[in-house]
mmCIF file of C-alpha atoms in Angstrom:
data_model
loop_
_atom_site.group_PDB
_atom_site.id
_atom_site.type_symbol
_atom_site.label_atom_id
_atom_site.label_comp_id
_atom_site.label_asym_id
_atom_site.label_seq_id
_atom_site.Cartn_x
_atom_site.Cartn_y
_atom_site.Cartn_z
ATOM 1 C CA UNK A 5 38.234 -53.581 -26.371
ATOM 2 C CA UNK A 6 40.246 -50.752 -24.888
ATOM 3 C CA UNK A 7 38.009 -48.438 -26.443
ATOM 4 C CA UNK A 8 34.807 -49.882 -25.324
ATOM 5 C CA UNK A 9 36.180 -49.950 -21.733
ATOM 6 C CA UNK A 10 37.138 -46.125 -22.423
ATOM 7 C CA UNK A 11 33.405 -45.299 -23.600
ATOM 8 C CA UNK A 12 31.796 -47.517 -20.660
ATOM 9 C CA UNK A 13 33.828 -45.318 -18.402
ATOM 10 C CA UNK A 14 32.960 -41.801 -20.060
ATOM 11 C CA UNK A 15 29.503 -42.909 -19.547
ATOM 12 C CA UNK A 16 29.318 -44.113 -16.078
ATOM 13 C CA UNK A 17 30.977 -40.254 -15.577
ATOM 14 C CA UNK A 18 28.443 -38.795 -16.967
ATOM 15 C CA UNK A 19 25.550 -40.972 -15.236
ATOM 16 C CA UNK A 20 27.540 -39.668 -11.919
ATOM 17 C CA UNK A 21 28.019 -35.782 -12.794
ATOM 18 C CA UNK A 22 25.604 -34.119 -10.386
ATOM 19 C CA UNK A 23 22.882 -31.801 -12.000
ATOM 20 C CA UNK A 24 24.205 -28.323 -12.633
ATOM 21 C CA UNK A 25 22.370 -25.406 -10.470
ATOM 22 C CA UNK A 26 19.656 -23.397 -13.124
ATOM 23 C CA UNK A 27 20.503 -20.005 -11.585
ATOM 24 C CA UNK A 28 20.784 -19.831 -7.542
ATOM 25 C CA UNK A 29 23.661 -21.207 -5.798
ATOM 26 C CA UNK A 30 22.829 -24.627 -5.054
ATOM 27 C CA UNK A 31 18.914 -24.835 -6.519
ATOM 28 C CA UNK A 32 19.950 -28.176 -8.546
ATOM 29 C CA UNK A 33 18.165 -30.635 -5.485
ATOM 30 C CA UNK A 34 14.790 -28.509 -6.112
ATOM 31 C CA UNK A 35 14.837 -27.687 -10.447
ATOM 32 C CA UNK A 36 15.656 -31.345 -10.951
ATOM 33 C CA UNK A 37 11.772 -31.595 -10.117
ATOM 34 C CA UNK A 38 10.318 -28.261 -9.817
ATOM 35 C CA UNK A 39 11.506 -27.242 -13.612
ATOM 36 C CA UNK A 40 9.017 -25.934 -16.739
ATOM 37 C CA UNK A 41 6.181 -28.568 -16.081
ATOM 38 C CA UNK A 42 5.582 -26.938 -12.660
ATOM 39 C CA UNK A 43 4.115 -23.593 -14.778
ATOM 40 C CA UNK A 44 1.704 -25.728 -17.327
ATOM 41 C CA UNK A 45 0.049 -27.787 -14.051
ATOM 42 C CA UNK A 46 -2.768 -26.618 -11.882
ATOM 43 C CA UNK A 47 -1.896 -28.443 -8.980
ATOM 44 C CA UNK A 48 1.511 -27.656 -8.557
ATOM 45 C CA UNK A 49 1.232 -23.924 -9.855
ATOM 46 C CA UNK A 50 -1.066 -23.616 -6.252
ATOM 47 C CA UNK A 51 1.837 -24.764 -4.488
ATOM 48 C CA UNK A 52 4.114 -23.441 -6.612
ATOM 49 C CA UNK A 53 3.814 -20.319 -8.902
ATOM 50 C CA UNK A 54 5.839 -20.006 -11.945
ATOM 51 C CA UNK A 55 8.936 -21.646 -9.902
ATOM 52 C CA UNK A 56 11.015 -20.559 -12.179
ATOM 53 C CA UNK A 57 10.857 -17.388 -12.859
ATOM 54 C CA UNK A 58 12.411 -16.577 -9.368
ATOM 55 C CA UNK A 59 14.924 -16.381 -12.043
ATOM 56 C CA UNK A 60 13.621 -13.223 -13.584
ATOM 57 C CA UNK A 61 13.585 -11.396 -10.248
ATOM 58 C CA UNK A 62 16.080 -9.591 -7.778
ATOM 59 C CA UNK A 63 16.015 -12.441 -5.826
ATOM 60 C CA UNK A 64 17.619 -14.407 -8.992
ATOM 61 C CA UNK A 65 20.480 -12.131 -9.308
ATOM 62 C CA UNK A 66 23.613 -14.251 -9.326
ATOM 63 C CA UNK A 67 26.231 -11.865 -9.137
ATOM 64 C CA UNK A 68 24.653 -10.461 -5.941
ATOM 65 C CA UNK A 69 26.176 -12.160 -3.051
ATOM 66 C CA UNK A 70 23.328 -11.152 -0.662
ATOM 67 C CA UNK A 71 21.199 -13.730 -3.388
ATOM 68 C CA UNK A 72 19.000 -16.069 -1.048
ATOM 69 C CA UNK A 73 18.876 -19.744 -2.715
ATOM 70 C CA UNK A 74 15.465 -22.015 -2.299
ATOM 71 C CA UNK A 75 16.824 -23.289 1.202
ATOM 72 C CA UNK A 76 17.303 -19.572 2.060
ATOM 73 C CA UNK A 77 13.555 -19.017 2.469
ATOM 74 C CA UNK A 78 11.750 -22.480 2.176
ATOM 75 C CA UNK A 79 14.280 -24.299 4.840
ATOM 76 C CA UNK A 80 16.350 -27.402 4.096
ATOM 77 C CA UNK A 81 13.350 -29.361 3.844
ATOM 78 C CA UNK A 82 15.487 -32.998 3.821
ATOM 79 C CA UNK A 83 12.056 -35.003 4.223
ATOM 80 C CA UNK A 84 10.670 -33.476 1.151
ATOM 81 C CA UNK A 85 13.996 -33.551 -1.214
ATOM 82 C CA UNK A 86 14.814 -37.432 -0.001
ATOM 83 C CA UNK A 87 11.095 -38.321 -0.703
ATOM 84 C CA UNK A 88 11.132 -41.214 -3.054
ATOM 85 C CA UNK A 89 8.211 -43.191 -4.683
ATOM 86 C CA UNK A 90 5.093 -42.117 -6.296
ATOM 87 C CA UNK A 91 3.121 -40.941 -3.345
ATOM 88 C CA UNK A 92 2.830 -37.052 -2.794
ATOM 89 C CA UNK A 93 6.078 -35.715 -0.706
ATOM 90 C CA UNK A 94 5.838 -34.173 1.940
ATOM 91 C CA UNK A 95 5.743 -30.529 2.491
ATOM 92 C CA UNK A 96 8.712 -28.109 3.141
ATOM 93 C CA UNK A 97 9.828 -26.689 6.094
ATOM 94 C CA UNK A 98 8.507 -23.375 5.020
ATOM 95 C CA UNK A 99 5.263 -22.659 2.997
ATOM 96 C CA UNK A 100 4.632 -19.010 1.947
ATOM 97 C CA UNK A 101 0.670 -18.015 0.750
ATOM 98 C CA UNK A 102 -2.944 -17.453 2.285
ATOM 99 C CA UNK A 103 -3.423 -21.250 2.178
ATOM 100 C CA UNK A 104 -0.414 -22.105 3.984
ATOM 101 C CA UNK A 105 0.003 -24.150 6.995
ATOM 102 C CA UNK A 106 3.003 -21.886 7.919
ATOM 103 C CA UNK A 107 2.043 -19.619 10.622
ATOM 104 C CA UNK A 108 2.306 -16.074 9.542
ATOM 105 C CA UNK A 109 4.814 -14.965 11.870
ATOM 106 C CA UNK A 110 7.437 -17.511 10.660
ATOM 107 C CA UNK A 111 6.492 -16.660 6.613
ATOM 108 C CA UNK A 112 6.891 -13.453 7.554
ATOM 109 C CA UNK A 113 10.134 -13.948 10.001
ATOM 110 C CA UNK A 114 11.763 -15.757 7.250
ATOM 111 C CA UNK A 115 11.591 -12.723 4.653
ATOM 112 C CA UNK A 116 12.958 -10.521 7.779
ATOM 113 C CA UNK A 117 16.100 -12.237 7.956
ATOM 114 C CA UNK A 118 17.571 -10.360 4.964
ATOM 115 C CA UNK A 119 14.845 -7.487 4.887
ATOM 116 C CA UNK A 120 15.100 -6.369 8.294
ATOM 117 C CA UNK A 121 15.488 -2.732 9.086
ATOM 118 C CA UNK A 122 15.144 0.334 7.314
ATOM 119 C CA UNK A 123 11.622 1.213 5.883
ATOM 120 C CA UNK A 124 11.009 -2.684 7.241
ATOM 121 C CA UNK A 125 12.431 -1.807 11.164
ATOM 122 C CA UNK A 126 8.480 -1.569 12.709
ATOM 123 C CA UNK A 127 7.231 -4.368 11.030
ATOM 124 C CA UNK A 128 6.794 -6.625 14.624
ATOM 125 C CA UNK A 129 4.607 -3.395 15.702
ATOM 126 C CA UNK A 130 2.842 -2.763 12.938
ATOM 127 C CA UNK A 131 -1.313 -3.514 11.825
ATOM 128 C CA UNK A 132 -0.254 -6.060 9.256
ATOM 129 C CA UNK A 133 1.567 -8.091 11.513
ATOM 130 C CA UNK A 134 -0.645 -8.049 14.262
ATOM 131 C CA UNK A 135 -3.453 -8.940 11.771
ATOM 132 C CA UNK A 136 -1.748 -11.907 10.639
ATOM 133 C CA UNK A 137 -0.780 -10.244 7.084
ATOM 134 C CA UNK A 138 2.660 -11.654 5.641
ATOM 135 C CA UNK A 139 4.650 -10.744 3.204
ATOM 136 C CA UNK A 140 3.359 -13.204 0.989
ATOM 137 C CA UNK A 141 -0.061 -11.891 1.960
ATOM 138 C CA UNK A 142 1.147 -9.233 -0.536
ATOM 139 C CA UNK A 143 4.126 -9.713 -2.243
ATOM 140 C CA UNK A 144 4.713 -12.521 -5.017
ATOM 141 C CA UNK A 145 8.169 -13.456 -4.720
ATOM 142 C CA UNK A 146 8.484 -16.084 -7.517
ATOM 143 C CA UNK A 147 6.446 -14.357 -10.441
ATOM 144 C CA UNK A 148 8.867 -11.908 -12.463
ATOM 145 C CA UNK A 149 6.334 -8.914 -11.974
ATOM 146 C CA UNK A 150 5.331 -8.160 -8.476
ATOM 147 C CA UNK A 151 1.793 -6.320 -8.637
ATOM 148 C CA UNK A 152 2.451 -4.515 -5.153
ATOM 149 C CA UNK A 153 5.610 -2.521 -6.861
ATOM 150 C CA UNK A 154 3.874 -1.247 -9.925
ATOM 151 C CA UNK A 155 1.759 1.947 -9.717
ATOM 152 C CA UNK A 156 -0.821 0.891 -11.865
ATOM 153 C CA UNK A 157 -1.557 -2.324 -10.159
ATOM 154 C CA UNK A 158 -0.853 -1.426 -6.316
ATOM 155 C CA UNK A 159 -4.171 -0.592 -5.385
ATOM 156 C CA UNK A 160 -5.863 -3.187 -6.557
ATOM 157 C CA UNK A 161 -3.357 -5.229 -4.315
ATOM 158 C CA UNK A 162 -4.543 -3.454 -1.368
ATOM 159 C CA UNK A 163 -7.972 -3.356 -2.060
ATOM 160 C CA UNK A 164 -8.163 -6.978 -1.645
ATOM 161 C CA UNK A 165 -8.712 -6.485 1.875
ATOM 162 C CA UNK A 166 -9.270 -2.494 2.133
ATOM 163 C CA UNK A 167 -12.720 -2.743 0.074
ATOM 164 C CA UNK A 168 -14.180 0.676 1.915
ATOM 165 C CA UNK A 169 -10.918 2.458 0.220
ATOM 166 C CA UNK A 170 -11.669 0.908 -2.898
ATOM 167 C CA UNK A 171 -14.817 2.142 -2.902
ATOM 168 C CA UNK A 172 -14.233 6.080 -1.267
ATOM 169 C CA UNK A 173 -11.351 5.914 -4.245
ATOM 170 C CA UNK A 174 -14.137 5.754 -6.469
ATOM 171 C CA UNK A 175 -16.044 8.487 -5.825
ATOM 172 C CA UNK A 176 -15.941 11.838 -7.532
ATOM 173 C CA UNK A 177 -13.372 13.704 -5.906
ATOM 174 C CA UNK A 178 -10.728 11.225 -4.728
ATOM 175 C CA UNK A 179 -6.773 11.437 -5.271
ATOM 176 C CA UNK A 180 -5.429 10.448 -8.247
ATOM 177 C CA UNK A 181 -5.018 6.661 -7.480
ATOM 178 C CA UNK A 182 -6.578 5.236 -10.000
ATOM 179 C CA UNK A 183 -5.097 7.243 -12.882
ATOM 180 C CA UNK A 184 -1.738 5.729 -11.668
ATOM 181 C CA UNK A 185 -0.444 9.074 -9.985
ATOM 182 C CA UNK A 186 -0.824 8.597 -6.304
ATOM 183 C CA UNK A 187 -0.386 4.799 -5.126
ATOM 184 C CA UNK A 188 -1.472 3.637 -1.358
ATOM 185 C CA UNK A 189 2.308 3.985 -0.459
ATOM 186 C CA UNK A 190 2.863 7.413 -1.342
ATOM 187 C CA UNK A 191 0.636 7.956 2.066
ATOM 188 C CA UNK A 192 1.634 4.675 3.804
ATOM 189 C CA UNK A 193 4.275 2.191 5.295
ATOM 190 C CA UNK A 194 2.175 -0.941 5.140
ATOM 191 C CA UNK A 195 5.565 -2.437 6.737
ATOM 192 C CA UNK A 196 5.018 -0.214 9.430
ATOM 193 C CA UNK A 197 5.502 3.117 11.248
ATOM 194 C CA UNK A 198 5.674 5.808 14.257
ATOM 195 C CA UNK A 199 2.856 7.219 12.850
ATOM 196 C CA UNK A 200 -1.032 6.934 13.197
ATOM 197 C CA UNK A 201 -2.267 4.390 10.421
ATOM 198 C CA UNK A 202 0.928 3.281 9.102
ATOM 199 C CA UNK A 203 1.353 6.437 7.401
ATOM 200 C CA UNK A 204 4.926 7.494 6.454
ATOM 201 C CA UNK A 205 5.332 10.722 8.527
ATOM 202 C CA UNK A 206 4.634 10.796 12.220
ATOM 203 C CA UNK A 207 1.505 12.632 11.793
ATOM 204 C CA UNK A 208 -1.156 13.386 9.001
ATOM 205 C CA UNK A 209 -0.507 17.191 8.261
ATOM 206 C CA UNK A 210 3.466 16.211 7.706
ATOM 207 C CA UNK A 211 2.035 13.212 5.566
ATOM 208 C CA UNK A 212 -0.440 15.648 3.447
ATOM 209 C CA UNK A 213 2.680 18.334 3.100
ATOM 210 C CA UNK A 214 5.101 16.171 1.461
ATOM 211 C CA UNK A 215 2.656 17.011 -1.532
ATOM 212 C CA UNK A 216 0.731 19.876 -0.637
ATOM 213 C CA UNK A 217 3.470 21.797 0.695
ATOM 214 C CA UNK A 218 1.628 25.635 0.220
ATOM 215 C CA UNK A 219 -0.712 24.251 2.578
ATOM 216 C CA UNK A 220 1.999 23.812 5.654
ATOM 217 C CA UNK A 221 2.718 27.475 6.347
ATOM 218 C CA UNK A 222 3.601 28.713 8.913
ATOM 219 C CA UNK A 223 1.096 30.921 8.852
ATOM 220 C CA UNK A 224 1.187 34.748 10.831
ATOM 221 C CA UNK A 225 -3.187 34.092 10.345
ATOM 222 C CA UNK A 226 -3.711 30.019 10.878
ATOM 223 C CA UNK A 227 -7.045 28.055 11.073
ATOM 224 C CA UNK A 228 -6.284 25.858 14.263
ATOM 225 C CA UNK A 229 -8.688 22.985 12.581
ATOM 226 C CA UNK A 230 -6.776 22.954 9.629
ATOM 227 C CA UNK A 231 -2.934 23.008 10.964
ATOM 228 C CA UNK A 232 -4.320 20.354 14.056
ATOM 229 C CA UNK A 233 -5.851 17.641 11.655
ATOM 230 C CA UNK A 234 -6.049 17.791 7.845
ATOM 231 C CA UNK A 235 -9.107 14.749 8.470
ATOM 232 C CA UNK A 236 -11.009 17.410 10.265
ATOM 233 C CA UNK A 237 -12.394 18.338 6.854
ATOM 234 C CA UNK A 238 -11.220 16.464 4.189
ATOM 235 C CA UNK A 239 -11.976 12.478 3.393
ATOM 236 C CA UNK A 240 -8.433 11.403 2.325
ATOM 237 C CA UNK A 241 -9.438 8.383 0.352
ATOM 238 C CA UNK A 242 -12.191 10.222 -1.633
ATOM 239 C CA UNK A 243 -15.570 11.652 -1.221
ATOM 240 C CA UNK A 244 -18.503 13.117 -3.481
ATOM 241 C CA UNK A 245 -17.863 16.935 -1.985
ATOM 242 C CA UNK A 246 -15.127 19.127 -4.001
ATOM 243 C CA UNK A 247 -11.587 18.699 -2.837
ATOM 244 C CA UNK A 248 -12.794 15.251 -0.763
ATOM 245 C CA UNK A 249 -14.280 17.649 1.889
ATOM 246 C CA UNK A 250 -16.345 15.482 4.323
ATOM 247 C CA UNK A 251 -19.567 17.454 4.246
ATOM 248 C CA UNK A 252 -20.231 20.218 1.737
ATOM 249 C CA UNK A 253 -20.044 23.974 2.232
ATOM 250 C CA UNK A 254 -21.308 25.439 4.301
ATOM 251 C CA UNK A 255 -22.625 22.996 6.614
ATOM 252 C CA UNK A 256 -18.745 22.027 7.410
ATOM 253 C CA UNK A 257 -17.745 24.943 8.235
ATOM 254 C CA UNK A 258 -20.808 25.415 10.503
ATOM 255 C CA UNK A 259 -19.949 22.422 12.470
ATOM 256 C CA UNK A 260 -17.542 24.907 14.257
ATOM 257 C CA UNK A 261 -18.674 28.413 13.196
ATOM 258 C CA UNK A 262 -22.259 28.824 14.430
ATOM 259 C CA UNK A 263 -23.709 31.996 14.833
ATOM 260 C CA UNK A 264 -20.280 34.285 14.611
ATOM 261 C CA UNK A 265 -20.713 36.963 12.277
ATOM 262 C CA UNK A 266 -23.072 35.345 9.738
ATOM 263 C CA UNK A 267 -26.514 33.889 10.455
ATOM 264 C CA UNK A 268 -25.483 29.949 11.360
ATOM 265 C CA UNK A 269 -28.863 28.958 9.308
ATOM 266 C CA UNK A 270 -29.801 28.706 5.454
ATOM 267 C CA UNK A 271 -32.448 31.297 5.586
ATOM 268 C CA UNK A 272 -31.419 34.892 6.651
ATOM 269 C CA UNK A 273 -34.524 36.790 5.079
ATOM 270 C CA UNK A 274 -32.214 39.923 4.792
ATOM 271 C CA UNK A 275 -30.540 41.354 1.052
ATOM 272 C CA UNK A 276 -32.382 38.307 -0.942
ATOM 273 C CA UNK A 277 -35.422 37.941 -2.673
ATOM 274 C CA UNK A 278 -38.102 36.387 -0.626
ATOM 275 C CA UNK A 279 -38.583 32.848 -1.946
ATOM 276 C CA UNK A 280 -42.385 31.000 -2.144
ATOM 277 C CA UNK A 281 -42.150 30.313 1.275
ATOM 278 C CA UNK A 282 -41.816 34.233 2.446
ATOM 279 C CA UNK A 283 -38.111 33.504 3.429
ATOM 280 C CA UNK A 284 -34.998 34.046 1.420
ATOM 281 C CA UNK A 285 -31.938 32.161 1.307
ATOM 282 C CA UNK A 286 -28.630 33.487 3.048
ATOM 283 C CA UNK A 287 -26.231 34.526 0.987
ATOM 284 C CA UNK A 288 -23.830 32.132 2.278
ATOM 285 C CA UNK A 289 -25.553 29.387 0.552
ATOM 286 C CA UNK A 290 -24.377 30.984 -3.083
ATOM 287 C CA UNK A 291 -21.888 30.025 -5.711
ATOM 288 C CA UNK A 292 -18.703 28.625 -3.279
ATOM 289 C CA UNK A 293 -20.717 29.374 0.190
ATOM 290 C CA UNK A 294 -17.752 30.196 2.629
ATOM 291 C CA UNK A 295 -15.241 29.937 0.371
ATOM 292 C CA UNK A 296 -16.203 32.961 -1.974
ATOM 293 C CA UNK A 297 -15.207 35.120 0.642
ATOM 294 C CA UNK A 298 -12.459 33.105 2.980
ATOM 295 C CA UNK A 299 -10.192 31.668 0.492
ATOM 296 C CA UNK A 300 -7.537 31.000 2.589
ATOM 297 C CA UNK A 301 -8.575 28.398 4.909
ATOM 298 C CA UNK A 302 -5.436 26.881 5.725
ATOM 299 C CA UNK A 303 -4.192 30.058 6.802
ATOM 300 C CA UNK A 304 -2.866 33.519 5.514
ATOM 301 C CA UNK A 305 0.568 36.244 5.705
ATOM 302 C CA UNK A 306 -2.303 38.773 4.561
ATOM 303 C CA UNK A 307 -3.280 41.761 6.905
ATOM 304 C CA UNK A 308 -6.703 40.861 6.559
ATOM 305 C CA UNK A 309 -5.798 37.226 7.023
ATOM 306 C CA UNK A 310 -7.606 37.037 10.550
ATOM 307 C CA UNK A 311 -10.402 36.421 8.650
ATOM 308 C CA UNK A 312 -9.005 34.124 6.261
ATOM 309 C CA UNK A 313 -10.277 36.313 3.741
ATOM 310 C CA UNK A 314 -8.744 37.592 -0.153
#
């Protein structure tokens, strides 16, 4: 008898123990529903994308204190986690994704409440937010890999929306982007900046000399086009000229240099055999065009640099 009562008793403890937290503080009231069967079922994965494997990411590290919990980001929610019966519960406070009800803003405010400042500080000013972009617009905080923070995959992240990029970054001269080298962040904050196009330095030249440093000078022999605006001449995002120049050689450099020292037309008729039509073809049309005599575009110490010659 006495040990019947004693096994009635460890059982009704057991029946009582609350469910134990999976791996955030306090995430027991959402796994004891949202668990493994969430991952295997269309519906819910919509809603709900590999729950789980939060888990996997910095935002499951336990023995961070800063760790947000589900509440942390989704809101208390107390209609949806006291829902009872078999009709569909309602929905939480906060929803993140494209198809959410949640305004933008607040998807977007809620991420800000740990990740404000630093590279994040001109978010509220920036494109993305004034477009209606958030975070989730981007980021995918529940799956263990997050596309938008791999090299390889960035782009394509970006191009989901950017689709006159994707296609200049396919074109025969174009930065290395594709090969993995050069990702869209290398050039820009898409969380925001000072600068024109979200780029991370406050102007284009600074952005284009964190790589191509020879080309920042100074310079006792400068081309003013080329230390105003590298965009002047080059397509940064790709183009089918050599080194993603705009227009080819030499018709970009006559946009500027007509008529000074060299004839600003293709057809000189002087040191060239006469062609069918009883013209011949100026010699800056040949091999490089400009460049096989001005090398140094960007600027040169030489003594004949005032030319921006060898």
């Amino acid at each position: 008898m006495g040990l019947a009562l004693m096994a009635g008793t460890a059982f009704a403890a057991d029946v009582a123990k609350p469910p134990a937290d999976l791996f955030l503080k306090g995430d027991a009231k959402c796994t004891g529903c949202h668990d493994e069967a969430d991952d295997s079922t269309p519906t819910m994965l919509d809603l709900h994308p590999s729950v789980l494997a939060i888990g996997k990411t910095r935002h499951g590290m336990t023995g961070d204190s800063r760790t947000p919990t589900c509440t942390s980001c989704h809101g208390n929610s107390e209609k949806h986690v006291n829902h009872k019966g078999s009709s569909k519960p309602p929905a939480t406070d906060v929803i993140f994704g494209k198809k959410s009800q949640t305004s933008a803003k607040v998807q977007s405010e809620t991420c800000l409440t740990c990740h404000a400042g630093g590279s994040n500080i001109h978010w509220d000013n920036g494109v993305h937010a004034a477009n209606d972009v958030s975070c989730s617009s981007c980021h995918s905080v529940h799956r263990a890999k997050d596309k938008v923070r791999d090299k390889t995959q960035q782009a394509e992240v970006c191009y989901t929306c950017h689709k006159t990029q994707r296609a200049e970054s396919n074109k025969a001269s174009h930065h290395p982007m594709n090969e993995g080298k050069v990702v869209c962040s290398s050039c820009h904050n898409p969380h925001g900046s000072t600068g024109p196009k979200q780029l991370i330095k406050n102007t284009v030249n600074e952005t284009c000399y964190t790589c191509h440093t020879e080309k920042r000078g100074p310079f006792l022999f400068e081309h003013p086009v080329a230390s105003d605006n590298c965009l002047n001449c080059h397509n940064s995002h790709g183009s089918n000229n050599i080194a993603m120049l705009k227009t080819r050689q030499p018709y970009l450099c006559q946009q500027c240099h007509d008529f000074t020292r060299h004839p600003g037309n293709p057809y000189s008729g002087t040191g060239l055999p006469p062609s069918a039509g009883g013209t011949a073809a100026a010699q800056q049309l040949l091999l490089r065009s400009c460049a096989s005599c001005h090398t140094q575009v960007h600027g040169s110490n030489h003594p004949s640099g005032v030319r921006q010659t060898r």
